[in-house]
XYZ file of N, CA and C in Angstrom:
453
model
N -17.125 -41.686 -15.305
C -17.760 -41.360 -14.042
C -18.012 -42.618 -13.229
N -18.150 -42.462 -11.956
C -18.432 -43.580 -11.082
C -19.904 -43.946 -11.103
N -20.258 -44.946 -10.309
C -21.640 -45.407 -10.252
C -22.560 -44.291 -9.768
N -22.031 -43.351 -8.971
C -22.852 -42.258 -8.454
C -22.966 -41.102 -9.441
N -22.217 -41.150 -10.539
C -22.225 -40.063 -11.508
C -23.516 -40.002 -12.294
N -23.770 -38.838 -12.856
C -25.013 -38.605 -13.600
C -25.141 -39.525 -14.810
N -24.054 -39.762 -15.531
C -24.110 -40.584 -16.744
C -24.448 -42.040 -16.435
N -24.205 -42.474 -15.219
C -24.444 -43.870 -14.881
C -25.918 -44.191 -14.629
N -26.752 -43.201 -14.449
C -28.180 -43.454 -14.211
C -28.779 -44.237 -15.373
N -28.369 -43.926 -16.593
C -28.886 -44.634 -17.761
C -28.462 -46.099 -17.751
N -27.238 -46.363 -17.323
C -26.755 -47.748 -17.283
C -27.424 -48.535 -16.165
N -27.712 -47.872 -15.050
C -28.456 -48.542 -13.977
C -29.876 -48.862 -14.437
N -30.512 -47.943 -15.141
C -31.857 -48.193 -15.665
C -31.825 -49.328 -16.684
N -30.811 -49.339 -17.540
C -30.657 -50.408 -18.527
C -30.508 -51.757 -17.832
N -29.649 -51.808 -16.830
C -29.443 -53.065 -16.100
C -30.737 -53.547 -15.448
N -31.475 -52.648 -14.838
C -32.732 -53.003 -14.184
C -33.741 -53.545 -15.202
N -33.898 -52.866 -16.324
C -34.869 -53.294 -17.331
C -34.458 -54.603 -17.997
N -33.168 -54.777 -18.275
C -32.704 -56.033 -18.862
C -32.874 -57.193 -17.895
N -32.612 -56.966 -16.624
C -32.790 -58.026 -15.624
C -34.246 -58.472 -15.576
N -35.159 -57.518 -15.594
C -36.580 -57.849 -15.586
C -36.970 -58.589 -16.862
N -36.493 -58.116 -17.997
C -36.784 -58.763 -19.271
C -36.263 -60.198 -19.293
N -35.057 -60.417 -18.796
C -34.479 -61.765 -18.791
C -35.238 -62.700 -17.862
N -35.674 -62.204 -16.706
C -36.478 -63.049 -15.799
C -37.786 -63.448 -16.474
N -38.411 -62.494 -17.129
C -39.668 -62.793 -17.819
C -39.430 -63.731 -19.004
N -38.315 -63.549 -19.691
C -38.005 -64.421 -20.829
C -37.780 -65.855 -20.369
N -37.079 -66.046 -19.241
C -36.859 -67.401 -18.713
C -38.186 -68.062 -18.360
N -39.068 -67.309 -17.733
C -40.381 -67.859 -17.396
C -41.161 -68.172 -18.675
N -41.072 -67.297 -19.645
C -41.764 -67.508 -20.913
C -41.229 -68.699 -21.680
N -39.926 -68.953 -21.558
C -39.341 -70.090 -22.256
C -39.920 -71.395 -21.735
N -40.213 -71.453 -20.447
C -40.853 -72.642 -19.889
C -42.238 -72.855 -20.482
N -42.977 -71.771 -20.642
C -44.307 -71.868 -21.251
C -44.211 -72.311 -22.711
N -43.248 -71.759 -23.438
C -43.061 -72.144 -24.836
C -42.703 -73.621 -24.942
N -41.806 -74.063 -24.070
C -41.389 -75.469 -24.094
C -42.586 -76.380 -23.850
N -43.401 -76.062 -22.852
C -44.575 -76.889 -22.549
C -45.588 -76.871 -23.691
N -45.646 -75.755 -24.425
C -46.561 -75.687 -25.562
C -46.090 -76.594 -26.697
N -44.772 -76.769 -26.836
C -44.243 -77.689 -27.851
C -44.518 -79.121 -27.427
N -44.215 -79.422 -26.160
C -44.479 -80.750 -25.603
C -44.482 -80.624 -24.077
N -45.462 -81.191 -23.398
C -45.554 -81.039 -21.942
C -44.314 -81.503 -21.185
N -43.527 -82.415 -21.760
C -42.343 -82.931 -21.067
C -41.041 -82.260 -21.511
N -41.130 -81.263 -22.368
C -39.920 -80.608 -22.885
C -39.347 -79.647 -21.851
N -38.055 -79.803 -21.559
C -37.367 -78.901 -20.634
C -37.201 -77.533 -21.293
N -37.335 -76.450 -20.516
C -37.177 -75.116 -21.089
C -35.837 -74.906 -21.802
N -34.739 -75.396 -21.234
C -33.428 -75.213 -21.870
C -33.340 -75.964 -23.195
N -33.995 -77.102 -23.284
C -33.974 -77.882 -24.521
C -34.763 -77.181 -25.630
N -35.734 -76.356 -25.257
C -36.478 -75.593 -26.255
C -35.514 -74.707 -27.053
N -34.572 -74.091 -26.368
C -33.581 -73.249 -27.048
C -32.742 -74.033 -28.042
N -32.417 -75.270 -27.712
C -31.667 -76.125 -28.645
C -32.496 -76.425 -29.882
N -33.751 -76.700 -29.670
C -34.653 -77.003 -30.778
C -34.754 -75.811 -31.725
N -34.911 -74.630 -31.167
C -34.985 -73.419 -31.984
C -33.673 -73.198 -32.727
N -32.556 -73.428 -32.055
C -31.251 -73.257 -32.698
C -31.095 -74.210 -33.879
N -31.535 -75.436 -33.734
C -31.462 -76.395 -34.842
C -32.352 -75.977 -36.010
N -33.485 -75.390 -35.712
C -34.360 -74.911 -36.779
C -33.704 -73.738 -37.496
N -33.154 -72.814 -36.728
C -32.539 -71.620 -37.320
C -31.233 -71.935 -38.043
N -30.428 -72.821 -37.477
C -29.095 -73.078 -38.022
C -28.966 -74.328 -38.864
N -30.020 -75.134 -38.914
C -29.954 -76.371 -39.675
C -29.224 -77.457 -38.907
N -29.072 -78.638 -39.527
C -28.419 -79.763 -38.848
C -27.029 -79.391 -38.338
N -26.725 -79.843 -37.129
C -25.452 -79.514 -36.493
C -24.975 -80.665 -35.629
N -23.692 -80.657 -35.364
C -23.116 -81.614 -34.413
C -23.423 -81.164 -32.995
N -23.471 -82.116 -32.092
C -23.728 -81.811 -30.685
C -22.657 -80.890 -30.115
N -21.414 -81.098 -30.518
C -20.331 -80.249 -29.996
C -20.503 -78.796 -30.433
N -20.978 -78.586 -31.647
C -21.209 -77.220 -32.124
C -22.362 -76.564 -31.368
N -23.398 -77.353 -31.114
C -24.528 -76.829 -30.329
C -24.088 -76.464 -28.913
N -23.295 -77.326 -28.308
C -22.813 -77.065 -26.947
C -21.994 -75.783 -26.906
N -21.121 -75.602 -27.886
C -20.299 -74.393 -27.929
C -21.169 -73.155 -28.121
N -22.130 -73.240 -29.018
C -23.011 -72.095 -29.280
C -23.812 -71.718 -28.032
N -24.324 -72.727 -27.344
C -25.169 -72.486 -26.175
C -24.346 -72.225 -24.908
N -23.062 -72.510 -24.952
C -22.213 -72.282 -23.794
C -22.441 -73.272 -22.674
N -22.703 -74.533 -23.041
C -22.916 -75.577 -22.033
C -21.945 -76.727 -22.274
N -21.809 -77.585 -21.278
C -20.898 -78.706 -21.369
C -21.496 -79.887 -22.098
N -20.621 -80.860 -22.361
C -21.014 -82.054 -23.113
C -22.099 -82.857 -22.392
N -21.986 -83.004 -21.081
C -22.978 -83.779 -20.330
C -24.352 -83.107 -20.384
N -24.371 -81.810 -20.242
C -25.639 -81.073 -20.275
C -26.293 -81.193 -21.643
N -25.503 -80.973 -22.687
C -26.069 -81.016 -24.042
C -26.542 -82.430 -24.372
N -25.803 -83.432 -23.950
C -26.195 -84.821 -24.226
C -27.529 -85.151 -23.580
N -27.711 -84.724 -22.339
C -28.963 -84.986 -21.627
C -30.135 -84.286 -22.313
N -29.944 -83.022 -22.668
C -31.025 -82.270 -23.310
C -31.354 -82.821 -24.692
N -30.330 -83.174 -25.455
C -30.564 -83.741 -26.785
C -31.243 -85.104 -26.681
N -30.860 -85.896 -25.682
C -31.513 -87.184 -25.471
C -32.997 -87.010 -25.212
N -33.344 -85.991 -24.430
C -34.752 -85.713 -24.170
C -35.498 -85.314 -25.437
N -34.865 -84.497 -26.274
C -35.489 -84.100 -27.544
C -35.692 -85.303 -28.461
N -34.716 -86.203 -28.470
C -34.843 -87.415 -29.285
C -35.972 -88.308 -28.779
N -36.028 -88.501 -27.466
C -37.079 -89.349 -26.884
C -38.471 -88.826 -27.208
N -38.616 -87.512 -27.295
C -39.909 -86.909 -27.600
C -40.200 -86.890 -29.102
N -39.228 -87.344 -29.906
C -39.426 -87.383 -31.353
C -39.305 -86.030 -32.025
N -38.662 -85.066 -31.347
C -38.545 -83.719 -31.902
C -37.276 -83.523 -32.728
N -36.259 -84.355 -32.488
C -35.035 -84.338 -33.293
C -34.621 -85.776 -33.595
N -33.766 -85.923 -34.595
C -33.152 -87.223 -34.865
C -31.723 -86.988 -35.319
N -31.026 -88.082 -35.605
C -29.614 -88.004 -36.008
C -29.438 -88.547 -37.416
N -28.486 -87.942 -38.114
C -28.115 -88.409 -39.450
C -26.593 -88.430 -39.524
N -26.062 -89.266 -40.388
C -24.610 -89.331 -40.578
C -24.130 -88.008 -41.164
N -23.037 -87.490 -40.618
C -22.437 -86.259 -41.132
C -21.676 -86.600 -42.409
N -22.090 -86.060 -43.556
C -21.400 -86.399 -44.804
C -19.939 -85.935 -44.832
N -19.599 -84.946 -44.017
C -18.220 -84.464 -43.966
C -17.321 -85.375 -43.135
N -17.905 -86.120 -42.213
C -17.155 -87.052 -41.360
C -18.119 -88.165 -40.962
N -18.057 -89.265 -41.670
C -19.033 -90.341 -41.499
C -19.000 -90.972 -40.103
N -17.987 -90.651 -39.296
C -17.945 -91.155 -37.917
C -18.818 -90.313 -36.997
N -19.158 -89.112 -37.433
C -19.935 -88.179 -36.606
C -21.387 -88.146 -37.067
N -22.236 -87.579 -36.226
C -23.637 -87.447 -36.618
C -24.080 -85.998 -36.499
N -25.060 -85.679 -37.307
C -25.679 -84.363 -37.278
C -27.061 -84.496 -36.653
N -27.398 -83.556 -35.813
C -28.721 -83.517 -35.211
C -29.609 -82.646 -36.083
N -30.826 -83.091 -36.287
C -31.753 -82.311 -37.115
C -33.152 -82.411 -36.526
N -33.936 -81.401 -36.806
C -35.298 -81.345 -36.302
C -36.180 -82.236 -37.169
N -37.039 -83.001 -36.521
C -37.990 -83.860 -37.246
C -39.156 -83.003 -37.747
N -39.939 -83.536 -38.669
C -41.134 -82.800 -39.090
C -42.057 -82.456 -37.911
N -42.192 -83.383 -36.960
C -43.001 -83.111 -35.776
C -42.437 -81.918 -35.005
N -41.126 -81.906 -34.796
C -40.487 -80.793 -34.089
C -40.693 -79.474 -34.804
N -40.510 -79.472 -36.107
C -40.712 -78.245 -36.896
C -42.141 -77.753 -36.798
N -43.072 -78.678 -36.900
C -44.495 -78.325 -36.855
C -44.872 -77.719 -35.511
N -44.412 -78.335 -34.438
C -44.758 -77.842 -33.096
C -44.129 -76.484 -32.807
N -42.858 -76.312 -33.189
C -42.199 -75.023 -32.940
C -42.833 -73.930 -33.796
N -43.190 -74.246 -35.028
C -43.832 -73.253 -35.900
C -45.157 -72.785 -35.298
N -45.927 -73.707 -34.755
C -47.213 -73.333 -34.147
C -47.001 -72.426 -32.941
N -46.007 -72.746 -32.128
C -45.707 -71.935 -30.951
C -45.197 -70.555 -31.372
N -44.343 -70.513 -32.386
C -43.793 -69.237 -32.856
C -44.900 -68.341 -33.411
N -45.840 -68.925 -34.130
C -46.955 -68.153 -34.667
C -47.781 -67.552 -33.536
N -48.059 -68.341 -32.524
C -48.821 -67.852 -31.370
C -48.048 -66.768 -30.620
N -46.742 -66.944 -30.492
C -45.918 -65.953 -29.788
C -45.915 -64.625 -30.540
N -45.765 -64.679 -31.869
C -45.781 -63.445 -32.661
C -47.144 -62.754 -32.553
N -48.210 -63.528 -32.563
C -49.546 -62.942 -32.424
C -49.681 -62.243 -31.066
N -49.096 -62.810 -30.032
C -49.140 -62.182 -28.706
C -48.372 -60.860 -28.713
N -47.211 -60.826 -29.375
C -46.466 -59.561 -29.484
C -47.289 -58.517 -30.226
N -47.927 -58.926 -31.297
C -48.753 -57.990 -32.071
C -49.869 -57.429 -31.190
N -50.527 -58.287 -30.414
C -51.604 -57.821 -29.522
C -51.069 -56.872 -28.449
N -49.976 -57.279 -27.813
C -49.449 -56.479 -26.702
C -48.870 -55.143 -27.155
N -48.362 -55.109 -28.364
C -47.741 -53.875 -28.866
C -48.620 -53.177 -29.911
N -49.902 -53.462 -29.882
C -50.823 -52.915 -30.886
C -50.849 -51.395 -30.888
N -50.643 -50.776 -29.737
C -50.691 -49.316 -29.704
C -49.316 -48.667 -29.897
N -48.305 -49.475 -30.179
C -46.979 -48.937 -30.482
C -46.915 -48.564 -31.964
N -46.188 -47.545 -32.249
C -45.892 -47.198 -33.631
C -44.962 -48.283 -34.203
N -45.225 -48.705 -35.422
C -44.400 -49.756 -36.044
C -42.931 -49.355 -36.107
N -42.662 -48.084 -36.286
C -41.256 -47.623 -36.315
C -40.588 -47.853 -34.967
N -41.341 -47.670 -33.878
C -40.789 -47.930 -32.544
C -40.482 -49.411 -32.357
N -41.372 -50.273 -32.855
C -41.129 -51.721 -32.783
C -39.862 -52.058 -33.570
N -39.743 -51.497 -34.757
C -38.543 -51.723 -35.568
C -37.287 -51.196 -34.898
N -37.385 -50.031 -34.277
C -36.235 -49.455 -33.584
C -35.831 -50.297 -32.383
N -36.815 -50.794 -31.646
C -36.513 -51.682 -30.524
C -35.798 -52.935 -31.022
N -36.290 -53.535 -32.089
C -35.649 -54.727 -32.653
C -34.222 -54.405 -33.095
N -34.038 -53.256 -33.726
C -32.704 -52.868 -34.182
C -31.752 -52.690 -32.997
N -32.210 -52.005 -31.966
C -31.359 -51.763 -30.797
C -31.049 -53.053 -30.043
N -32.035 -53.933 -29.920
C -31.770 -55.220 -29.270
C -30.775 -56.042 -30.087
N -30.898 -56.003 -31.408
C -29.931 -56.686 -32.269
C -28.529 -56.124 -32.080
N -28.444 -54.825 -31.991
C -27.143 -54.169 -31.763
C -26.566 -54.578 -30.405
N -27.423 -54.592 -29.378
C -26.985 -55.010 -28.045
C -26.529 -56.465 -28.066
N -27.296 -57.334 -28.699
C -26.904 -58.741 -28.793
C -25.568 -58.899 -29.487
N -25.328 -58.103 -30.506
C -24.045 -58.168 -31.206
C -22.887 -57.793 -30.293
N -23.067 -56.745 -29.514
C -22.020 -56.292 -28.579
C -21.794 -57.328 -27.482
N -22.875 -57.928 -27.004
C -22.762 -58.884 -25.904
C -22.132 -60.203 -26.324
N -22.117 -60.511 -27.617
C -21.489 -61.751 -28.071
C -20.016 -61.568 -28.405
N -19.567 -60.324 -28.434
C -18.142 -60.056 -28.698
C -17.325 -60.399 -27.453
N -16.086 -60.865 -27.678
C -15.227 -61.129 -26.500
C -14.926 -59.814 -25.768
N -14.774 -59.920 -24.442
C -14.476 -58.720 -23.646
C -13.193 -58.170 -24.134
């Protein structure tokens, strides 16, 4: 059916709600970044979280995962290093390369922010049934999986 068809109303509602969620998430990422360190750029916060979740990685792998160029990733990683949130180690698989890893300070700060964020979700969704929260998480995971697949 076309955009005017009955079946498309659900997709228009989905697009509207996702757009609102993404705008709020971008604003929230800035708050999270500032909570980790007042000088941390919001985009660099995502790199820090990725390093925590995925472990030590090369800058090129991070750039590919995040979908950004070498210059952008270098600038953001430099900022994380200057703040003492990440450091570099020799890559044992290729001693010419380095792996980026989160410092204890970086881990500690992100953990504190994550704990506060989860507590906020618990407060805001206190009147939701836990099954609904689980279903929302499952559906968002399914959507994320579809959105990462090539067209």
